[in-house]
């Protein structure tokens, strides 16, 4: 009686030779995931209704978030994370520090843009990226689509550089006997463009 395919000595059995060009340590599952699984994001963009780019960059350092921080009038600041894969983690960490502000995350993939909202370290209802981009200034869309280098944008600051202790001290230092208006949880900065209290709504209201 002939042996069934996959039996001893047959295709798929212990005695089967590896497919041509593939070594014995070839990981089929990993290769399948790379080819057909979700692709890593091209870009992760955070939109925060805080007008003070320099102080928000210090907040990023305190939160452990590495990103370019670009001020955009009518929105606040747009952040492009250094590692697109850490967008969700960065949004959660930043929102936990700037607790009074809603942090919106746009994850840009090859064929789609996904949205998340975070407040005080908790994820909220997912927004519709298309609707947001339709009401935000055009500069936001250019940053989201990668048409603007955030490092070269006007007024941009780098978040995540330096020590967290140093950034924390800068945020809470006292000038002329008054507390710093840009401390975490109080995102305003009267010295930067924006609304009177330094905050701007995510829709530019």
Short mmCIF file of C-alpha atoms in Angstrom, two decimals:
data_model
loop_
_atom_site.label_atom_id
_atom_site.label_comp_id
_atom_site.label_asym_id
_atom_site.label_seq_id
_atom_site.Cartn_x
_atom_site.Cartn_y
_atom_site.Cartn_z
CA UNK A 1 0.00 0.00 0.00
CA UNK A 2 1.33 3.39 -0.95
CA UNK A 3 2.05 5.92 1.74
CA UNK A 4 -0.18 8.97 2.11
CA UNK A 5 1.26 12.38 1.26
CA UNK A 6 2.81 13.80 4.38
CA UNK A 7 3.67 10.40 5.80
CA UNK A 8 7.16 9.29 6.77
CA UNK A 9 9.53 9.87 3.91
CA UNK A 10 6.87 11.71 1.88
CA UNK A 11 6.15 15.41 1.39
CA UNK A 12 5.51 17.04 4.74
CA UNK A 13 6.94 14.09 6.70
CA UNK A 14 10.01 13.94 8.86
CA UNK A 15 12.15 12.95 5.93
CA UNK A 16 10.94 15.77 3.69
CA UNK A 17 13.57 18.02 2.19
CA UNK A 18 13.09 21.76 2.77
CA UNK A 19 11.57 23.68 -0.10
CA UNK A 20 14.13 24.93 -2.54
CA UNK A 21 15.62 28.24 -1.39
CA UNK A 22 14.28 27.98 2.16
CA UNK A 23 16.43 26.93 5.06
CA UNK A 24 15.35 24.61 7.84
CA UNK A 25 14.96 27.58 10.18
CA UNK A 26 12.54 29.41 7.85
CA UNK A 27 9.62 30.86 9.88
CA UNK A 28 6.54 30.52 7.69
CA UNK A 29 4.21 32.25 10.17
CA UNK A 30 6.49 35.28 10.46
CA UNK A 31 6.84 35.51 6.69
CA UNK A 32 3.07 35.27 6.23
CA UNK A 33 2.53 38.01 8.81
CA UNK A 34 5.01 40.31 7.08
CA UNK A 35 3.38 39.76 3.72
CA UNK A 36 -0.30 39.76 4.59
CA UNK A 37 -0.55 41.11 8.15
CA UNK A 38 -1.05 44.75 9.17
CA UNK A 39 1.70 47.00 7.88
CA UNK A 40 3.53 49.27 10.32
CA UNK A 41 2.34 52.89 10.26
CA UNK A 42 4.09 55.39 8.04
CA UNK A 43 3.54 58.24 10.48
CA UNK A 44 1.98 58.92 13.87
CA UNK A 45 0.71 62.46 14.44
CA UNK A 46 -0.60 63.90 17.69
CA UNK A 47 -2.74 67.03 17.80
CA UNK A 48 -2.83 68.81 21.16
CA UNK A 49 -4.82 72.00 21.88
CA UNK A 50 -1.82 73.70 23.47
CA UNK A 51 -0.32 76.74 21.75
CA UNK A 52 3.06 76.80 23.52
CA UNK A 53 5.33 74.60 21.40
CA UNK A 54 8.45 75.04 23.52
CA UNK A 55 6.72 74.17 26.76
CA UNK A 56 4.83 71.31 25.19
CA UNK A 57 8.20 69.98 24.03
CA UNK A 58 9.34 70.03 27.68
CA UNK A 59 6.13 68.20 28.64
CA UNK A 60 7.00 65.57 26.00
CA UNK A 61 10.37 65.11 27.67
CA UNK A 62 8.69 64.64 31.06
CA UNK A 63 6.29 62.10 29.49
CA UNK A 64 9.07 60.25 27.68
CA UNK A 65 7.71 61.17 24.24
CA UNK A 66 10.16 61.90 21.42
CA UNK A 67 8.53 64.04 18.77
CA UNK A 68 8.82 67.21 16.71
CA UNK A 69 6.35 69.78 18.05
CA UNK A 70 4.95 72.22 15.47
CA UNK A 71 2.70 75.14 16.49
CA UNK A 72 -0.31 75.61 14.21
CA UNK A 73 -2.57 78.58 14.79
CA UNK A 74 -6.19 77.57 15.24
CA UNK A 75 -5.33 74.05 16.46
CA UNK A 76 -2.54 74.26 19.01
CA UNK A 77 0.42 72.00 18.31
CA UNK A 78 0.94 69.11 15.90
CA UNK A 79 3.46 66.48 16.96
CA UNK A 80 5.13 63.93 14.71
CA UNK A 81 6.52 61.09 16.78
CA UNK A 82 10.06 59.92 16.20
CA UNK A 83 8.91 56.28 15.99
CA UNK A 84 5.60 55.84 14.13
CA UNK A 85 5.03 52.51 15.89
CA UNK A 86 4.81 54.16 19.32
CA UNK A 87 2.01 56.59 18.48
CA UNK A 88 -0.61 55.06 20.75
CA UNK A 89 1.82 54.71 23.64
CA UNK A 90 2.95 58.32 23.16
CA UNK A 91 -0.62 59.62 23.04
CA UNK A 92 -1.48 57.86 26.28
CA UNK A 93 1.68 59.06 28.05
CA UNK A 94 1.29 62.66 26.92
CA UNK A 95 -2.39 62.82 27.83
CA UNK A 96 -1.57 61.52 31.30
CA UNK A 97 0.66 64.57 31.87
CA UNK A 98 -1.40 67.25 30.12
CA UNK A 99 -4.56 66.02 31.79
CA UNK A 100 -6.81 68.95 30.87
CA UNK A 101 -6.19 68.63 27.14
CA UNK A 102 -7.56 66.05 24.72
CA UNK A 103 -4.80 64.42 22.69
CA UNK A 104 -5.84 63.27 19.24
CA UNK A 105 -3.80 60.60 17.48
CA UNK A 106 -3.79 60.12 13.71
CA UNK A 107 -2.05 56.94 12.58
CA UNK A 108 -1.12 57.15 8.91
CA UNK A 109 -0.86 53.87 7.02
CA UNK A 110 -0.34 53.11 3.35
CA UNK A 111 -4.03 53.12 2.50
CA UNK A 112 -5.77 54.63 5.51
CA UNK A 113 -5.64 57.06 8.42
CA UNK A 114 -6.94 55.90 11.81
CA UNK A 115 -7.95 58.18 14.67
CA UNK A 116 -7.90 57.88 18.46
CA UNK A 117 -8.60 60.32 21.29
CA UNK A 118 -6.91 60.28 24.70
CA UNK A 119 -7.67 62.27 27.86
CA UNK A 120 -5.91 61.90 31.21
CA UNK A 121 -4.32 58.64 30.11
CA UNK A 122 -7.64 57.07 29.07
CA UNK A 123 -8.77 56.31 25.54
CA UNK A 124 -12.00 57.96 24.47
CA UNK A 125 -14.28 57.62 21.44
CA UNK A 126 -12.41 57.32 18.16
CA UNK A 127 -12.77 60.46 16.02
CA UNK A 128 -13.18 60.50 12.25
CA UNK A 129 -9.88 61.64 10.73
CA UNK A 130 -11.49 62.84 7.50
CA UNK A 131 -13.86 65.13 9.38
CA UNK A 132 -11.06 66.53 11.52
CA UNK A 133 -8.79 67.21 8.55
CA UNK A 134 -11.64 68.96 6.74
CA UNK A 135 -12.01 71.57 9.50
CA UNK A 136 -8.37 71.93 10.57
CA UNK A 137 -5.97 74.34 8.85
CA UNK A 138 -4.33 73.03 5.67
CA UNK A 139 -0.96 72.96 7.41
CA UNK A 140 -2.14 70.09 9.59
CA UNK A 141 -3.04 68.01 6.54
CA UNK A 142 0.34 68.70 4.97
CA UNK A 143 2.09 67.50 8.11
CA UNK A 144 -0.13 64.42 8.38
CA UNK A 145 0.52 63.48 4.74
CA UNK A 146 4.27 64.00 5.09
CA UNK A 147 4.45 67.00 2.77
CA UNK A 148 6.11 69.13 5.45
CA UNK A 149 9.27 68.25 7.35
CA UNK A 150 8.26 68.94 10.97
CA UNK A 151 11.87 69.57 11.94
CA UNK A 152 12.01 72.49 9.48
CA UNK A 153 8.59 73.97 10.26
CA UNK A 154 8.39 77.49 11.67
CA UNK A 155 8.51 77.57 15.46
CA UNK A 156 9.11 73.82 15.75
CA UNK A 157 10.63 72.38 18.93
CA UNK A 158 12.08 68.98 19.71
CA UNK A 159 10.39 67.01 22.47
CA UNK A 160 12.07 64.20 24.35
CA UNK A 161 15.58 65.67 24.46
CA UNK A 162 17.51 66.21 27.66
CA UNK A 163 16.73 64.89 31.11
CA UNK A 164 13.22 64.47 32.46
CA UNK A 165 14.24 66.11 35.73
CA UNK A 166 15.59 69.14 33.88
CA UNK A 167 12.41 69.46 31.83
CA UNK A 168 10.28 69.11 34.96
CA UNK A 169 12.25 71.89 36.67
CA UNK A 170 11.80 74.21 33.69
CA UNK A 171 8.05 73.66 33.69
CA UNK A 172 7.66 74.36 37.39
CA UNK A 173 10.25 77.04 37.96
CA UNK A 174 8.94 80.25 39.43
CA UNK A 175 9.48 83.62 37.80
CA UNK A 176 8.87 86.79 39.78
CA UNK A 177 7.12 84.78 42.49
CA UNK A 178 4.54 83.34 40.12
CA UNK A 179 4.06 79.75 38.98
CA UNK A 180 4.75 78.86 35.37
CA UNK A 181 1.61 78.98 33.23
CA UNK A 182 2.91 76.12 31.10
CA UNK A 183 3.14 73.47 33.79
CA UNK A 184 1.57 70.06 33.09
CA UNK A 185 -2.16 70.16 33.56
CA UNK A 186 -2.21 73.87 32.76
CA UNK A 187 -1.22 74.02 29.11
CA UNK A 188 -1.46 77.77 28.53
CA UNK A 189 1.46 80.03 27.65
CA UNK A 190 0.59 83.71 27.26
CA UNK A 191 3.81 84.26 25.33
CA UNK A 192 2.82 82.07 22.38
CA UNK A 193 0.16 82.49 19.68
CA UNK A 194 -3.23 81.04 20.42
CA UNK A 195 -6.35 81.77 22.39
CA UNK A 196 -6.29 84.02 25.44
CA UNK A 197 -5.75 81.07 27.75
CA UNK A 198 -3.18 79.43 25.51
CA UNK A 199 -5.47 76.57 24.53
CA UNK A 200 -7.24 75.99 21.27
CA UNK A 201 -9.98 73.55 20.44
CA UNK A 202 -9.09 70.55 18.29
CA UNK A 203 -11.43 71.84 15.61
CA UNK A 204 -10.02 75.33 15.68
CA UNK A 205 -13.02 76.78 17.46
#
